[in-house]
Amino acid sequence: MTDTVKNRNHLRHQRNHLSGGLSGMFSGAVRWISLIGILAAVVIVVPGNPVLASQIRIVTTTSDLADIAGAIAGDLADITALSQGNEDPHFLQAKPGFIIQARNADLWISIGMELEIGWEPAVIHGSRNPRIQVGRPGYLDVSANVLKRGVPTRRVTRDMGDVHPSGNPHYWLDPWNGRVIAETVADRLSMLFPDRKDVFHSNLKRFKDELDRRMFGAALTESVDGDILWKHQFSGTLDAFIQEQSLPAAGGWYADTAPLRGVKMVTFHKSWEYFTGRFGMSVVAELEPKPGVPPTAAHLSHVENLMSANDLTIILQEPFYSRRAADRVARNTGATVVVAAGSVSGTPEATDYFSIFDLLIAALTNQQ
Amino acid sequence: MKKGILFFLCFCLPISTVFAETASQTPLEALQAGYQSFNPDISVIIDTFYHGDNSHDGLNHLFEEMTGFGHAHDHDDHGHHHGVDEGFNLRHLEIMFSAAVDPWFRATAIAAVDIHGAEIEEAHIETTGLPMGLRVKAGKFFSDFGYINAVHAHEWDFVDQPLVFQLLTGDHGINDLGVQVSWLPSLPVYCLFGVELFQGNNEILFDYHGHGYLPEKSGPRAVIGWVKFAPNLPGFHGLLLGGAYGTGTHQEQHGPSGDYNHWLDGDTSFWSVNAVYKYNAPKPYGQGNLTIQGEYFRRKKDITLVRHYNRPELEGNPRIEEQDGYYIQFVYGFKPRWRAGLRWEQVGLTNSITRPTGVKSDYDSSYRLGAMVDFTPSEFSRLRLQANLGQYETDHGSEDVFELKMQWMISMGAHGAHTF
């Protein structure tokens, strides 16, 4: 072993010795040339970047948007999500790394409704990217057409806590809104890159078909158009419609949540009302006394009384909230704490947008 | 000041009537209408604190007596003096307007009103549409050198400014009329370059008189260049490193109680390095967040005695002053909405004065240790308790001072975004 090392060193030494004179003479010049070379490479690469990258560069504020945008853009785009599902999207830092991601983006996609208000403006401003400034086609707030809940019906003041004047921003937890987001993204991409419009729209169709299949089951979606099923789901007439038309039984999330219909629960933050509202459940109280205000002992006692009086057995929360408050309430009321991903990558199993609902419904069904 | 209030009312009254009139519309429509009618984001900050210390003649006086850092010369033509009073202080009422002006420009105007009057804290226009990551900013603004200089007082993690900047750049930091060009090249890592030309008005660093024995020099009289670099750290970690160099005209006039008898003209140059590390914990309400931040700043004042009534033989000789300092601070979110911080500061590691007589003197350095706890009920309010323990080298020997501060500040109006 030592011999081999010695031999190798010896060989290297010999080679150094042989080339010593030549490299000694030129090493100074070589160093300068390589330095100039590196600088030149930087200069060439800098303006060349947009040309080199033939892919569409999309930056999204959340992992859910990245997943949906990925389904629409397919391999035409390089997509970066600035936050992962295990982070609270309200409280992100405008890191320089985010600014670098935004620097060359063709399209910036955000949830909007003030969810990212504390950091998004600083990233967009810092990026100096004219394409993605608010109001430009490269800036897409996907909340425009979604179904909104929690829109204040009276004048809002900050005495009410972190209330968003345009409504509750956690709307991606309604699969209908996932569908709307996909449509919005496809439309914007088609506008920005008209030559690839067909790809985006066929991807959109595939995404909607898959979402509808997950929602209503394969048998039903093969017999009836998804839009019609959603229309009946909205008006609460889906079961009657299926019976009337002698259609195959519903499957998917719709059928899976049948046993959960009418269930009332408590959640940590006011972030689940889109999900519960879509599937016939409801949220009676939050552990937060006001949105954005951490639980207090007095409020938790109030929640405990409410839960005991109404026989509520479920406390639902995202993984990034501390379990302490929920565990206390659970201990005093006998309820169960369900920790579920509210976003893609919130838990290791939450690998895509559809899996959020799969996991959530499975976890809640297990508690019933 | 009256004008400022009037201006403010003119803006706000129409807004409140918009809200009142549209109560019968759907709230969303009402709000959208409201947003459209008040184009600029408006916010008002009230920053008030209590200060107590056990210094002999008050902290302001002490800072002026600090060996090597004192500025005994008279500020005859400069604004009111800030500093803190024992007891209650209103740092200022800050009224901020900002908006996209049109597709090409963005503007910010900040008026700072305090009991002495109103002044323009910032009024700047910047480009938003330049290609290749370029941006031009002009007007009155904070220099983006270092880290804390451009951070507004209400966003500091401690009640007071780091000692090194208070002593060497003044209460306002470097905030001047000028133009800035900055460039964010398209690189895989964050690298931001900036050059700033300033008129050159800073009561300590770039003082300018331009009359009498002191030559008149047209602006810009100061130039600052800086670079910021941020390696791509994964996940919740962020790091920002920076370096800066600046130089500008500096003039002084001295004499017993405003009766000047000698004048100096030359320049001051400085360099600084800074680093900020932030761990942004995934937990809500700031729990688990950690910030470590430090800056080093060094100035060299190189001025020549142009006229001395009593010692004409010294005229033409240089006076050279070299001073430096640093601070390092840690702030940690130990509970939801609660943070604790510790700051260590030293000034005068290098602290020398070479007088026109040719005599060079070296002086000792001063230290300060600060600790704070703050509570942030919401994004819009904060309460803070801070204690400082300092040992200061003054012209009359060393003095130990204990300070206690209690701060309460709020922000009304638009929700500002935080830069890194």
CSV table of C-alpha atoms in Angstrom, one decimal, chain A residues 5-293:
chain,number,residue,atom,x,y,z
A,5,VAL,CA,1.5,5.5,-3.0
A,6,LYS,CA,5.2,6.1,-3.0
A,7,ASN,CA,5.4,4.9,-6.6
A,8,ARG,CA,2.6,7.1,-7.7
A,9,ASN,CA,4.1,10.1,-6.0
A,10,HIS,CA,7.4,9.3,-7.6
A,11,LEU,CA,5.8,9.1,-11.0
A,12,ARG,CA,3.9,12.3,-10.5
A,13,HIS,CA,7.1,14.0,-9.3
A,14,GLN,CA,8.9,12.8,-12.4
A,15,ARG,CA,6.2,14.1,-14.7
A,16,ASN,CA,6.2,17.4,-12.8
A,17,HIS,CA,9.9,17.5,-13.2
A,18,LEU,CA,9.8,16.9,-16.9
A,19,SER,CA,7.2,19.5,-17.6
A,20,GLY,CA,8.6,21.8,-15.0
A,21,GLY,CA,10.5,24.1,-17.2
A,22,LEU,CA,7.8,24.6,-19.8
A,23,SER,CA,4.9,25.1,-17.3
A,24,GLY,CA,7.1,27.3,-15.1
A,25,MET,CA,7.7,29.6,-18.0
A,26,PHE,CA,4.0,29.8,-19.0
A,27,SER,CA,2.2,29.3,-15.7
A,28,GLY,CA,1.8,33.0,-15.2
A,29,ALA,CA,0.4,33.5,-18.7
A,30,VAL,CA,-1.8,30.4,-18.4
A,31,ARG,CA,-3.3,31.7,-15.2
A,32,TRP,CA,-4.1,35.0,-16.9
A,33,ILE,CA,-5.5,33.4,-20.0
A,34,SER,CA,-7.7,31.0,-18.1
A,35,LEU,CA,-9.0,33.9,-16.0
A,36,ILE,CA,-9.8,35.9,-19.1
A,37,GLY,CA,-11.4,32.7,-20.5
A,38,ILE,CA,-13.6,32.4,-17.5
A,39,LEU,CA,-14.6,36.0,-17.6
A,40,ALA,CA,-15.3,35.7,-21.4
A,41,ALA,CA,-17.4,32.6,-20.7
A,42,VAL,CA,-19.4,34.5,-18.2
A,43,VAL,CA,-20.0,37.4,-20.5
A,44,ILE,CA,-21.0,35.1,-23.4
A,45,VAL,CA,-23.3,33.0,-21.2
A,46,VAL,CA,-25.0,36.1,-19.6
A,47,PRO,CA,-26.8,37.4,-22.6
A,48,GLY,CA,-27.0,34.0,-24.2
A,49,ASN,CA,-29.1,32.5,-21.4
A,50,PRO,CA,-32.5,33.1,-22.7
A,51,VAL,CA,-31.6,31.6,-26.1
A,52,LEU,CA,-29.9,28.5,-24.6
A,53,ALA,CA,-33.0,27.7,-22.5
A,54,SER,CA,-35.6,26.6,-25.0
A,55,GLN,CA,-37.8,25.5,-22.1
A,56,ILE,CA,-40.4,27.8,-20.7
A,57,ARG,CA,-39.3,28.9,-17.3
A,58,ILE,CA,-42.2,29.0,-14.8
A,59,VAL,CA,-41.9,30.0,-11.1
A,60,THR,CA,-44.8,29.2,-8.8
A,61,THR,CA,-45.2,30.4,-5.2
A,62,THR,CA,-46.5,27.1,-4.0
A,63,SER,CA,-45.9,23.4,-4.6
A,64,ASP,CA,-49.5,22.9,-5.6
A,65,LEU,CA,-49.3,25.4,-8.4
A,66,ALA,CA,-46.1,23.8,-9.6
A,67,ASP,CA,-47.8,20.4,-9.8
A,68,ILE,CA,-50.8,21.7,-11.7
A,69,ALA,CA,-48.6,23.9,-14.0
A,70,GLY,CA,-46.4,20.9,-14.6
A,71,ALA,CA,-49.5,18.9,-15.7
A,72,ILE,CA,-50.4,21.6,-18.2
A,73,ALA,CA,-46.9,22.5,-19.6
A,74,GLY,CA,-45.6,19.0,-19.5
A,75,ASP,CA,-42.0,18.8,-20.5
A,76,LEU,CA,-42.1,22.1,-22.4
A,77,ALA,CA,-41.4,23.9,-19.1
A,78,ASP,CA,-38.9,24.0,-16.3
A,79,ILE,CA,-40.9,24.7,-13.2
A,80,THR,CA,-39.7,25.8,-9.8
A,81,ALA,CA,-41.9,26.1,-6.7
A,82,LEU,CA,-40.6,28.5,-4.1
A,83,SER,CA,-42.4,27.0,-1.2
A,84,GLN,CA,-43.0,23.4,-0.2
A,85,GLY,CA,-46.0,21.9,1.5
A,86,ASN,CA,-44.2,21.6,4.8
A,87,GLU,CA,-43.9,25.4,5.1
A,88,ASP,CA,-46.6,27.9,6.0
A,89,PRO,CA,-46.9,30.0,2.8
A,90,HIS,CA,-47.9,33.1,4.7
A,91,PHE,CA,-44.5,33.3,6.4
A,92,LEU,CA,-41.9,32.9,3.7
A,93,GLN,CA,-38.7,35.0,3.5
A,94,ALA,CA,-37.9,36.7,0.2
A,95,LYS,CA,-34.6,34.8,-0.1
A,96,PRO,CA,-32.0,36.0,-2.7
A,97,GLY,CA,-32.3,32.5,-4.2
A,98,PHE,CA,-36.0,33.2,-5.0
A,99,ILE,CA,-35.0,36.4,-6.7
A,100,ILE,CA,-32.6,34.5,-8.9
A,101,GLN,CA,-35.3,32.0,-9.8
A,102,ALA,CA,-37.6,34.9,-10.7
A,103,ARG,CA,-34.9,36.8,-12.6
A,104,ASN,CA,-35.3,34.9,-15.9
A,105,ALA,CA,-38.8,33.5,-15.4
A,106,ASP,CA,-41.2,33.7,-18.4
A,107,LEU,CA,-44.2,33.1,-16.1
A,108,TRP,CA,-44.8,33.7,-12.4
A,109,ILE,CA,-47.8,32.0,-10.9
A,110,SER,CA,-49.2,32.8,-7.5
A,111,ILE,CA,-52.2,31.9,-5.4
A,112,GLY,CA,-53.1,35.6,-4.8
A,113,MET,CA,-55.8,36.8,-2.4
A,114,GLU,CA,-52.9,38.2,-0.3
A,115,LEU,CA,-51.6,34.7,0.7
A,116,GLU,CA,-48.1,35.7,-0.4
A,117,ILE,CA,-48.4,39.4,0.4
A,118,GLY,CA,-45.5,39.4,2.9
A,119,TRP,CA,-42.8,38.2,0.5
A,120,GLU,CA,-44.0,38.0,-3.1
A,121,PRO,CA,-43.7,41.8,-3.9
A,122,ALA,CA,-40.1,41.8,-2.6
A,123,VAL,CA,-39.2,38.9,-4.8
A,124,ILE,CA,-40.8,40.2,-8.0
A,125,HIS,CA,-39.4,43.7,-7.4
A,126,GLY,CA,-36.0,42.3,-6.6
A,127,SER,CA,-36.0,40.1,-9.7
A,128,ARG,CA,-35.9,43.1,-12.1
A,129,ASN,CA,-37.7,40.9,-14.6
A,130,PRO,CA,-40.0,43.1,-16.6
A,131,ARG,CA,-42.0,40.1,-17.9
A,132,ILE,CA,-43.4,39.1,-14.5
A,133,GLN,CA,-44.2,42.5,-13.0
A,134,VAL,CA,-47.8,42.7,-11.7
A,135,GLY,CA,-50.1,43.5,-14.6
A,136,ARG,CA,-47.8,42.0,-17.3
A,137,PRO,CA,-48.8,38.8,-19.1
A,138,GLY,CA,-46.0,36.9,-17.3
A,139,TYR,CA,-47.6,37.5,-14.0
A,140,LEU,CA,-50.5,35.2,-13.3
A,141,ASP,CA,-52.6,35.3,-10.1
A,142,VAL,CA,-54.8,32.2,-10.5
A,143,SER,CA,-57.4,33.3,-8.1
A,144,ALA,CA,-59.4,35.4,-10.6
A,145,ASN,CA,-61.9,32.7,-11.6
A,146,VAL,CA,-61.8,30.3,-8.7
A,147,LEU,CA,-64.8,29.7,-6.4
A,148,LYS,CA,-64.2,31.9,-3.4
A,149,ARG,CA,-65.3,31.3,0.2
A,150,GLY,CA,-65.0,33.5,3.3
A,151,VAL,CA,-65.4,36.7,1.3
A,152,PRO,CA,-66.2,39.3,4.0
A,153,THR,CA,-69.8,40.4,3.9
A,154,ARG,CA,-69.1,43.4,6.1
A,155,ARG,CA,-66.4,45.9,6.4
A,156,VAL,CA,-63.2,44.2,7.5
A,157,THR,CA,-60.8,45.7,10.0
A,158,ARG,CA,-57.5,44.2,11.3
A,159,ASP,CA,-59.3,43.8,14.6
A,160,MET,CA,-60.5,40.6,13.0
A,161,GLY,CA,-57.0,39.2,12.7
A,162,ASP,CA,-55.4,38.2,9.5
A,163,VAL,CA,-58.5,38.4,7.4
A,164,HIS,CA,-58.0,38.6,3.7
A,165,PRO,CA,-60.4,41.2,2.2
A,166,SER,CA,-60.9,39.3,-1.0
A,167,GLY,CA,-61.7,36.0,0.8
A,168,ASN,CA,-60.1,32.9,2.2
A,169,PRO,CA,-57.0,32.2,0.0
A,170,HIS,CA,-56.7,28.5,0.7
A,171,TYR,CA,-59.0,27.8,-2.3
A,172,TRP,CA,-56.8,25.1,-3.9
A,173,LEU,CA,-58.2,22.6,-1.4
A,174,ASP,CA,-61.4,22.5,-3.4
A,175,PRO,CA,-60.7,20.1,-6.4
A,176,TRP,CA,-63.1,22.2,-8.5
A,177,ASN,CA,-60.7,25.1,-8.0
A,178,GLY,CA,-57.8,22.8,-9.1
A,179,ARG,CA,-59.7,22.5,-12.3
A,180,VAL,CA,-60.1,26.2,-12.6
A,181,ILE,CA,-56.5,26.8,-11.9
A,182,ALA,CA,-55.5,24.4,-14.6
A,183,GLU,CA,-57.7,26.2,-17.1
A,184,THR,CA,-56.3,29.6,-16.1
A,185,VAL,CA,-52.7,28.3,-16.5
A,186,ALA,CA,-53.5,26.7,-19.9
A,187,ASP,CA,-55.1,29.9,-21.1
A,188,ARG,CA,-52.2,32.1,-20.0
A,189,LEU,CA,-49.6,29.7,-21.4
A,190,SER,CA,-51.5,29.6,-24.7
A,191,MET,CA,-51.5,33.4,-24.8
A,192,LEU,CA,-47.8,33.6,-24.1
A,193,PHE,CA,-46.7,30.7,-26.4
A,194,PRO,CA,-49.4,30.5,-29.1
A,195,ASP,CA,-47.4,28.0,-31.1
A,196,ARG,CA,-47.7,25.4,-28.4
A,197,LYS,CA,-51.4,26.1,-27.7
A,198,ASP,CA,-52.5,22.6,-28.8
A,199,VAL,CA,-50.1,20.9,-26.4
A,200,PHE,CA,-51.4,23.0,-23.4
A,201,HIS,CA,-55.0,22.3,-24.3
A,202,SER,CA,-54.6,18.6,-24.8
A,203,ASN,CA,-52.7,18.5,-21.5
A,204,LEU,CA,-55.5,20.5,-19.9
A,205,LYS,CA,-58.1,18.0,-21.2
A,206,ARG,CA,-56.0,15.1,-19.8
A,207,PHE,CA,-55.7,16.9,-16.4
A,208,LYS,CA,-59.4,17.6,-16.2
A,209,ASP,CA,-60.4,14.1,-17.2
A,210,GLU,CA,-58.1,12.6,-14.6
A,211,LEU,CA,-59.4,15.0,-11.9
A,212,ASP,CA,-63.0,14.2,-12.8
A,213,ARG,CA,-62.2,10.5,-12.8
A,214,ARG,CA,-60.7,10.9,-9.3
A,215,MET,CA,-63.7,12.9,-8.2
A,216,PHE,CA,-66.5,10.8,-9.6
A,217,GLY,CA,-65.0,7.4,-10.4
A,218,ALA,CA,-64.0,5.9,-13.8
A,219,ALA,CA,-67.3,4.2,-14.6
A,220,LEU,CA,-69.4,7.4,-14.2
A,221,THR,CA,-67.0,9.7,-16.1
A,222,GLU,CA,-66.9,7.3,-19.0
A,223,SER,CA,-70.7,7.6,-19.4
A,224,VAL,CA,-71.2,11.3,-18.7
A,225,ASP,CA,-69.2,14.4,-19.4
A,226,GLY,CA,-67.4,15.8,-16.4
A,227,ASP,CA,-68.9,19.3,-16.7
A,228,ILE,CA,-72.4,17.8,-16.3
A,229,LEU,CA,-71.3,15.9,-13.2
A,230,TRP,CA,-69.8,18.9,-11.6
A,231,LYS,CA,-73.0,20.9,-12.4
A,232,HIS,CA,-75.1,18.4,-10.5
A,233,GLN,CA,-72.5,18.1,-7.7
A,234,PHE,CA,-72.8,21.9,-7.3
A,235,SER,CA,-76.6,21.9,-7.0
A,236,GLY,CA,-76.6,18.7,-4.9
A,237,THR,CA,-78.6,16.7,-7.4
A,238,LEU,CA,-75.9,14.3,-8.5
A,239,ASP,CA,-77.3,11.2,-6.7
A,240,ALA,CA,-80.8,11.9,-8.1
A,241,PHE,CA,-79.3,12.5,-11.6
A,242,ILE,CA,-77.4,9.2,-11.5
A,243,GLN,CA,-80.6,7.3,-10.4
A,244,GLU,CA,-82.8,9.1,-13.0
A,245,GLN,CA,-80.5,8.3,-15.9
A,246,SER,CA,-79.6,4.8,-14.6
A,247,LEU,CA,-76.0,5.7,-14.7
A,248,PRO,CA,-73.2,3.6,-13.2
A,249,ALA,CA,-72.7,4.3,-9.5
A,250,ALA,CA,-70.4,7.2,-8.5
A,251,GLY,CA,-66.9,6.4,-7.3
A,252,GLY,CA,-63.9,8.5,-6.5
A,253,TRP,CA,-63.7,11.1,-3.8
A,254,TYR,CA,-67.4,11.8,-4.2
A,255,ALA,CA,-68.3,8.2,-3.2
A,256,ASP,CA,-65.5,8.0,-0.6
A,257,THR,CA,-66.7,11.0,1.3
A,258,ALA,CA,-70.3,9.8,1.4
A,259,PRO,CA,-69.9,8.5,5.0
A,260,LEU,CA,-68.4,11.9,5.9
A,261,ARG,CA,-71.3,14.0,4.7
A,262,GLY,CA,-72.7,16.1,7.5
A,263,VAL,CA,-69.6,15.7,9.7
A,264,LYS,CA,-68.6,18.7,11.7
A,265,MET,CA,-65.0,19.3,12.8
A,266,VAL,CA,-62.5,21.7,14.3
A,267,THR,CA,-59.5,22.8,12.3
A,268,PHE,CA,-56.3,24.7,13.4
A,269,HIS,CA,-56.4,27.5,10.8
A,270,LYS,CA,-59.2,28.6,8.6
A,271,SER,CA,-57.7,26.7,5.7
A,272,TRP,CA,-60.0,23.8,5.2
A,273,GLU,CA,-63.3,25.3,4.5
A,274,TYR,CA,-62.9,24.8,0.8
A,275,PHE,CA,-62.4,21.1,1.2
A,276,THR,CA,-65.2,20.6,3.8
A,277,GLY,CA,-67.6,22.8,1.9
A,278,ARG,CA,-67.1,20.8,-1.3
A,279,PHE,CA,-67.7,17.4,0.3
A,280,GLY,CA,-70.6,18.3,2.6
A,281,MET,CA,-68.7,18.6,5.8
A,282,SER,CA,-68.3,21.7,7.9
A,283,VAL,CA,-65.9,23.4,10.3
A,284,VAL,CA,-67.4,24.6,13.5
A,285,ALA,CA,-64.4,26.3,15.1
A,286,GLU,CA,-60.7,26.9,14.7
A,287,LEU,CA,-58.0,26.5,17.3
A,288,GLU,CA,-56.8,29.9,16.3
A,289,PRO,CA,-59.0,32.5,18.1
A,290,LYS,CA,-58.6,34.7,15.0
A,291,PRO,CA,-56.9,33.9,11.8
A,292,GLY,CA,-53.1,34.3,12.2
A,293,VAL,CA,-53.4,34.5,16.0
